[in-house]
């Protein structure tokens, strides 16, 4: 076989082989080759701090908190700042103190009804010093100091208007252990008042003096000493015993009225008797500003004791 024939046969064989391969590939395509399964995606595990549902799957609505970045120059996470302490509750305000009720008034003896008493019956060798307060309180500090220094208790007849204007004075009188009486509300002459007006004067004064911390019952003194059977009966019916005086020092007239502290003491000693009731005043004279009763008090107390007398309050009238 020549070289040319050999080349032709080789070319024919190559063509036949290629055709066979193409035919086999076509058969395979017609039969359907198996489809490869897609690769399974890897399961992504949640961070350790992510909250999970009951099925174990992370809850996307509750993302893990982002780590706090540390300030420059620090190592590690920043410690949490503690919350400020809760403010302490404000304690409730204490309830206002209610003052204890005043003791009931002592009744006065029925034998004294209808009288404006001028001495203490059966008291023996004692004197009752009494002070009226209806104007100012100029002499009160000196009077209280002198009484305290001598260890003497007295009786103070206060008007309601004076007590309302001087509540500290009422407190000081009571704190000194002294007795308090009613001297009307505004110090009018009682015989010119109707029955209702008298009752109003007495009860209004009682309320005002009680509001200042003292109990006046059952002692009462008529303003100016102005009284009669009608006014005494009305005062008695209100539960009060009218108390007048044995001697008036006249210290209220002041030096402008010709009175001195020496004369005040002399008048009291001249009238000295068992159960004597002495009338003095707290306020100053409106013209000269003197307080002669306050000025005379130390020597007056000393002279009474030198005469062999002691001192009492008007409670001695109540038995």
Short mmCIF file of C-alpha atoms in Angstrom, two decimals:
data_model
loop_
_atom_site.label_atom_id
_atom_site.label_comp_id
_atom_site.label_asym_id
_atom_site.label_seq_id
_atom_site.Cartn_x
_atom_site.Cartn_y
_atom_site.Cartn_z
CA UNK A 1 0.00 0.00 0.00
CA UNK A 2 1.29 3.28 -1.01
CA UNK A 3 1.88 6.13 1.39
CA UNK A 4 -1.01 8.10 -0.01
CA UNK A 5 -3.50 5.27 0.49
CA UNK A 6 -2.32 4.83 4.04
CA UNK A 7 -3.08 8.49 4.84
CA UNK A 8 -6.59 8.26 3.42
CA UNK A 9 -7.42 5.22 5.55
CA UNK A 10 -6.12 6.93 8.71
CA UNK A 11 -8.34 9.93 8.02
CA UNK A 12 -11.38 7.68 7.45
CA UNK A 13 -10.70 5.87 10.79
CA UNK A 14 -10.47 9.13 12.66
CA UNK A 15 -13.76 10.31 11.24
CA UNK A 16 -15.48 7.01 12.16
CA UNK A 17 -14.12 7.20 15.77
CA UNK A 18 -15.36 10.72 16.18
CA UNK A 19 -18.78 9.73 14.92
CA UNK A 20 -18.97 6.84 17.37
CA UNK A 21 -18.13 9.16 20.28
CA UNK A 22 -20.75 11.67 19.24
CA UNK A 23 -23.36 8.93 19.00
CA UNK A 24 -22.57 7.64 22.50
CA UNK A 25 -22.87 11.13 23.94
CA UNK A 26 -26.24 11.58 22.32
CA UNK A 27 -27.52 8.30 23.80
CA UNK A 28 -26.48 9.40 27.24
CA UNK A 29 -28.29 12.71 26.94
CA UNK A 30 -31.46 10.97 25.82
CA UNK A 31 -31.44 8.61 28.84
CA UNK A 32 -31.08 11.60 31.33
CA UNK A 33 -28.03 11.94 33.48
CA UNK A 34 -28.60 12.18 37.38
CA UNK A 35 -28.63 15.73 38.76
CA UNK A 36 -26.14 16.44 41.52
CA UNK A 37 -27.59 17.68 44.87
CA UNK A 38 -26.76 21.28 45.73
CA UNK A 39 -24.29 21.69 48.58
CA UNK A 40 -25.85 21.96 52.07
CA UNK A 41 -25.30 25.35 53.68
CA UNK A 42 -23.54 25.30 57.03
CA UNK A 43 -25.70 25.99 60.15
CA UNK A 44 -24.80 29.32 61.74
CA UNK A 45 -24.72 29.07 65.54
CA UNK A 46 -25.84 32.08 67.53
CA UNK A 47 -23.45 33.90 69.86
CA UNK A 48 -23.26 32.48 73.34
CA UNK A 49 -25.04 35.49 74.82
CA UNK A 50 -27.95 35.56 72.37
CA UNK A 51 -31.25 34.59 74.02
CA UNK A 52 -32.99 31.59 72.49
CA UNK A 53 -36.61 30.65 72.15
CA UNK A 54 -38.06 27.49 73.62
CA UNK A 55 -37.06 25.64 70.44
CA UNK A 56 -33.39 26.56 70.87
CA UNK A 57 -33.36 28.96 67.89
CA UNK A 58 -31.96 32.44 68.63
CA UNK A 59 -34.59 35.14 68.99
CA UNK A 60 -33.86 37.80 66.35
CA UNK A 61 -35.93 40.39 68.30
CA UNK A 62 -33.44 40.24 71.19
CA UNK A 63 -30.03 40.98 69.74
CA UNK A 64 -26.99 40.62 71.89
CA UNK A 65 -25.81 43.89 73.46
CA UNK A 66 -22.86 45.44 71.76
CA UNK A 67 -19.67 45.44 73.84
CA UNK A 68 -18.76 48.77 75.38
CA UNK A 69 -15.67 50.21 73.87
CA UNK A 70 -12.91 50.91 76.35
CA UNK A 71 -11.61 54.49 76.53
CA UNK A 72 -8.20 55.09 75.04
CA UNK A 73 -5.39 54.02 77.30
CA UNK A 74 -7.44 51.45 79.22
CA UNK A 75 -7.29 47.68 79.05
CA UNK A 76 -10.35 45.52 79.13
CA UNK A 77 -14.03 46.48 79.32
CA UNK A 78 -15.13 49.58 81.18
CA UNK A 79 -16.76 48.67 84.54
CA UNK A 80 -20.40 49.53 84.82
CA UNK A 81 -21.15 52.78 86.70
CA UNK A 82 -23.33 51.99 89.75
CA UNK A 83 -26.72 53.65 89.82
CA UNK A 84 -27.12 56.42 92.42
CA UNK A 85 -28.86 55.29 95.61
CA UNK A 86 -32.56 55.89 95.76
CA UNK A 87 -33.44 58.95 97.86
CA UNK A 88 -34.57 58.16 101.37
CA UNK A 89 -38.26 58.77 101.90
CA UNK A 90 -39.00 61.96 103.82
CA UNK A 91 -40.44 61.07 107.22
CA UNK A 92 -43.94 62.41 107.79
CA UNK A 93 -44.20 65.64 109.75
CA UNK A 94 -45.01 65.05 113.41
CA UNK A 95 -48.58 65.67 114.38
CA UNK A 96 -49.10 68.95 116.18
CA UNK A 97 -49.04 68.64 119.93
CA UNK A 98 -52.45 69.14 121.41
CA UNK A 99 -52.18 70.95 124.75
CA UNK A 100 -53.61 69.14 127.71
CA UNK A 101 -57.02 70.41 128.73
CA UNK A 102 -57.07 72.85 131.60
CA UNK A 103 -58.35 71.47 134.90
CA UNK A 104 -61.97 72.22 135.75
CA UNK A 105 -62.60 75.37 137.68
CA UNK A 106 -62.97 75.04 141.41
CA UNK A 107 -66.46 76.04 142.56
CA UNK A 108 -66.65 78.97 144.92
CA UNK A 109 -68.42 78.62 148.30
CA UNK A 110 -72.15 79.34 148.15
CA UNK A 111 -71.77 81.59 151.20
CA UNK A 112 -69.83 84.07 149.04
CA UNK A 113 -72.54 84.39 146.37
CA UNK A 114 -73.98 87.88 146.02
CA UNK A 115 -70.82 89.51 147.37
CA UNK A 116 -67.89 91.40 145.89
CA UNK A 117 -65.32 89.99 148.32
CA UNK A 118 -62.94 92.50 149.95
CA UNK A 119 -60.97 90.20 152.31
CA UNK A 120 -60.26 86.48 152.60
CA UNK A 121 -62.48 85.19 155.43
CA UNK A 122 -60.64 83.16 158.05
CA UNK A 123 -57.30 83.34 156.19
CA UNK A 124 -55.20 84.29 159.22
CA UNK A 125 -52.09 86.46 158.98
CA UNK A 126 -51.62 86.34 155.24
CA UNK A 127 -51.88 88.91 152.46
CA UNK A 128 -52.97 88.33 148.86
CA UNK A 129 -51.11 90.50 146.34
CA UNK A 130 -53.18 91.06 143.20
CA UNK A 131 -52.24 92.80 139.93
CA UNK A 132 -54.66 94.10 137.29
CA UNK A 133 -53.62 94.09 133.62
CA UNK A 134 -55.65 96.11 131.15
CA UNK A 135 -53.26 98.64 129.61
CA UNK A 136 -49.65 97.74 128.79
CA UNK A 137 -47.19 95.23 130.26
CA UNK A 138 -44.42 97.69 131.17
CA UNK A 139 -44.06 96.60 134.80
CA UNK A 140 -44.53 92.84 134.31
CA UNK A 141 -40.87 91.72 133.98
CA UNK A 142 -39.88 93.59 137.16
CA UNK A 143 -42.93 92.33 139.06
CA UNK A 144 -42.31 88.69 138.11
CA UNK A 145 -38.63 88.99 138.99
CA UNK A 146 -39.39 90.48 142.42
CA UNK A 147 -42.02 87.83 143.20
CA UNK A 148 -39.68 85.01 142.15
CA UNK A 149 -36.79 86.41 144.18
CA UNK A 150 -38.99 86.62 147.29
CA UNK A 151 -40.71 83.27 146.72
CA UNK A 152 -44.18 84.89 146.65
CA UNK A 153 -47.13 83.82 144.51
CA UNK A 154 -49.75 86.37 143.47
CA UNK A 155 -53.01 86.64 141.53
CA UNK A 156 -53.22 88.44 138.16
CA UNK A 157 -56.55 89.73 136.81
CA UNK A 158 -56.23 90.01 133.02
CA UNK A 159 -58.51 91.54 130.44
CA UNK A 160 -59.08 89.44 127.33
CA UNK A 161 -57.65 92.18 125.12
CA UNK A 162 -54.46 92.31 127.22
CA UNK A 163 -54.05 88.52 127.05
CA UNK A 164 -54.53 88.53 123.27
CA UNK A 165 -51.91 91.28 122.90
CA UNK A 166 -49.47 89.72 125.42
CA UNK A 167 -49.58 85.92 125.10
CA UNK A 168 -45.96 85.74 126.23
CA UNK A 169 -46.90 87.66 129.36
CA UNK A 170 -49.65 85.16 130.13
CA UNK A 171 -47.18 82.31 129.65
CA UNK A 172 -44.68 83.96 132.01
CA UNK A 173 -47.33 84.53 134.67
CA UNK A 174 -48.46 80.90 134.57
CA UNK A 175 -44.87 79.63 134.47
CA UNK A 176 -44.16 81.61 137.65
CA UNK A 177 -46.85 79.62 139.48
CA UNK A 178 -49.26 82.53 139.80
CA UNK A 179 -53.07 82.49 139.73
CA UNK A 180 -55.05 84.17 136.93
CA UNK A 181 -58.49 85.82 137.11
CA UNK A 182 -60.97 87.35 134.64
CA UNK A 183 -61.08 91.17 134.37
CA UNK A 184 -63.56 91.45 131.43
CA UNK A 185 -62.76 91.65 127.73
CA UNK A 186 -62.34 95.41 127.19
CA UNK A 187 -62.62 96.93 130.71
CA UNK A 188 -65.98 98.77 130.52
CA UNK A 189 -68.06 99.92 133.47
CA UNK A 190 -70.46 97.02 134.06
CA UNK A 191 -73.40 98.85 135.64
CA UNK A 192 -74.07 100.61 132.34
CA UNK A 193 -74.20 97.37 130.33
CA UNK A 194 -77.28 95.22 129.61
CA UNK A 195 -77.32 91.67 130.89
CA UNK A 196 -76.26 90.25 127.53
CA UNK A 197 -73.38 92.73 127.31
CA UNK A 198 -72.09 91.68 130.73
CA UNK A 199 -72.23 88.01 129.75
CA UNK A 200 -70.37 88.74 126.51
CA UNK A 201 -67.63 90.65 128.33
CA UNK A 202 -67.04 87.79 130.77
CA UNK A 203 -67.20 84.89 128.32
CA UNK A 204 -65.15 86.64 125.61
CA UNK A 205 -62.40 87.35 128.12
CA UNK A 206 -62.46 83.73 129.29
CA UNK A 207 -61.98 82.46 125.74
CA UNK A 208 -59.16 84.91 124.99
CA UNK A 209 -57.28 84.11 128.20
CA UNK A 210 -57.76 80.36 127.74
CA UNK A 211 -56.36 80.72 124.20
CA UNK A 212 -53.25 82.28 125.75
CA UNK A 213 -52.88 79.31 128.11
CA UNK A 214 -54.52 80.26 131.42
CA UNK A 215 -57.77 79.41 133.19
CA UNK A 216 -59.49 82.33 134.93
CA UNK A 217 -62.42 80.54 136.59
CA UNK A 218 -63.89 81.20 139.07
CA UNK A 219 -62.17 84.51 139.96
CA UNK A 220 -63.48 87.79 138.52
CA UNK A 221 -62.79 91.46 139.16
CA UNK A 222 -65.10 94.28 138.03
CA UNK A 223 -63.41 96.98 135.91
CA UNK A 224 -63.12 100.17 138.00
CA UNK A 225 -64.77 98.20 140.83
CA UNK A 226 -68.09 99.23 139.25
CA UNK A 227 -70.80 96.78 140.38
CA UNK A 228 -74.25 96.44 141.88
CA UNK A 229 -76.56 93.59 142.90
CA UNK A 230 -77.61 92.93 139.29
CA UNK A 231 -74.08 92.73 137.88
CA UNK A 232 -72.89 90.55 140.78
CA UNK A 233 -75.79 88.12 140.22
CA UNK A 234 -75.01 87.84 136.49
CA UNK A 235 -71.34 87.18 137.18
CA UNK A 236 -72.27 84.54 139.78
CA UNK A 237 -74.59 82.84 137.29
CA UNK A 238 -71.65 82.62 134.84
CA UNK A 239 -69.70 80.65 137.47
CA UNK A 240 -67.53 83.50 138.77
CA UNK A 241 -66.86 84.94 142.21
CA UNK A 242 -66.28 88.73 142.16
CA UNK A 243 -63.19 89.77 144.14
CA UNK A 244 -62.62 93.39 145.09
CA UNK A 245 -59.73 94.57 147.34
CA UNK A 246 -58.96 95.74 150.84
CA UNK A 247 -56.56 98.50 149.77
CA UNK A 248 -55.65 100.21 146.50
CA UNK A 249 -52.01 101.32 146.41
CA UNK A 250 -52.82 104.13 143.94
CA UNK A 251 -49.56 103.33 142.18
CA UNK A 252 -51.44 103.63 138.90
CA UNK A 253 -51.64 107.44 139.41
CA UNK A 254 -47.88 107.74 138.86
CA UNK A 255 -45.58 110.51 139.99
CA UNK A 256 -47.63 112.94 137.93
CA UNK A 257 -50.51 112.17 140.31
CA UNK A 258 -48.42 112.88 143.41
CA UNK A 259 -47.70 109.22 144.29
CA UNK A 260 -44.30 107.68 145.09
CA UNK A 261 -43.05 104.12 145.65
CA UNK A 262 -42.75 104.95 149.37
CA UNK A 263 -46.40 106.01 149.51
CA UNK A 264 -47.44 102.76 147.81
CA UNK A 265 -45.79 100.69 150.54
CA UNK A 266 -47.09 102.94 153.30
CA UNK A 267 -50.72 102.57 152.15
CA UNK A 268 -50.49 98.75 152.20
CA UNK A 269 -48.94 98.64 155.66
CA UNK A 270 -51.46 101.10 157.04
CA UNK A 271 -54.33 98.79 155.99
CA UNK A 272 -52.59 95.55 157.00
CA UNK A 273 -55.05 92.93 158.34
CA UNK A 274 -55.57 89.15 158.16
CA UNK A 275 -56.71 88.16 154.67
CA UNK A 276 -55.90 91.57 153.18
CA UNK A 277 -56.31 91.83 149.39
CA UNK A 278 -53.93 94.38 147.84
CA UNK A 279 -54.74 96.00 144.47
CA UNK A 280 -51.78 96.90 142.23
CA UNK A 281 -51.32 97.34 138.46
CA UNK A 282 -48.94 95.99 135.82
CA UNK A 283 -49.07 98.85 133.32
CA UNK A 284 -47.31 102.20 133.37
CA UNK A 285 -48.92 105.58 133.94
CA UNK A 286 -49.91 106.97 130.50
CA UNK A 287 -48.62 110.47 131.34
CA UNK A 288 -45.26 109.91 133.05
CA UNK A 289 -44.51 106.25 132.18
CA UNK A 290 -43.82 105.27 135.80
CA UNK A 291 -44.56 101.79 137.19
CA UNK A 292 -44.71 102.59 140.90
CA UNK A 293 -46.26 99.29 142.00
CA UNK A 294 -43.42 97.38 140.36
CA UNK A 295 -40.87 99.74 141.90
CA UNK A 296 -42.36 99.44 145.41
CA UNK A 297 -42.84 95.67 145.39
CA UNK A 298 -39.50 94.47 146.90
CA UNK A 299 -39.72 96.82 149.91
CA UNK A 300 -43.45 96.13 150.25
CA UNK A 301 -42.89 92.36 150.53
CA UNK A 302 -40.07 92.90 153.02
CA UNK A 303 -42.17 95.19 155.26
CA UNK A 304 -45.15 92.81 155.25
CA UNK A 305 -42.92 89.95 156.38
CA UNK A 306 -41.34 92.14 159.03
CA UNK A 307 -44.87 92.72 160.35
CA UNK A 308 -45.31 88.96 160.81
CA UNK A 309 -47.46 88.24 157.74
CA UNK A 310 -47.11 85.73 154.95
CA UNK A 311 -48.59 85.58 151.45
CA UNK A 312 -51.30 83.62 149.63
CA UNK A 313 -53.21 83.66 146.37
CA UNK A 314 -56.96 84.14 146.01
CA UNK A 315 -57.34 80.37 145.78
CA UNK A 316 -57.61 80.69 149.56
CA UNK A 317 -61.16 81.96 148.95
CA UNK A 318 -62.18 78.63 147.43
CA UNK A 319 -61.69 76.56 150.55
#
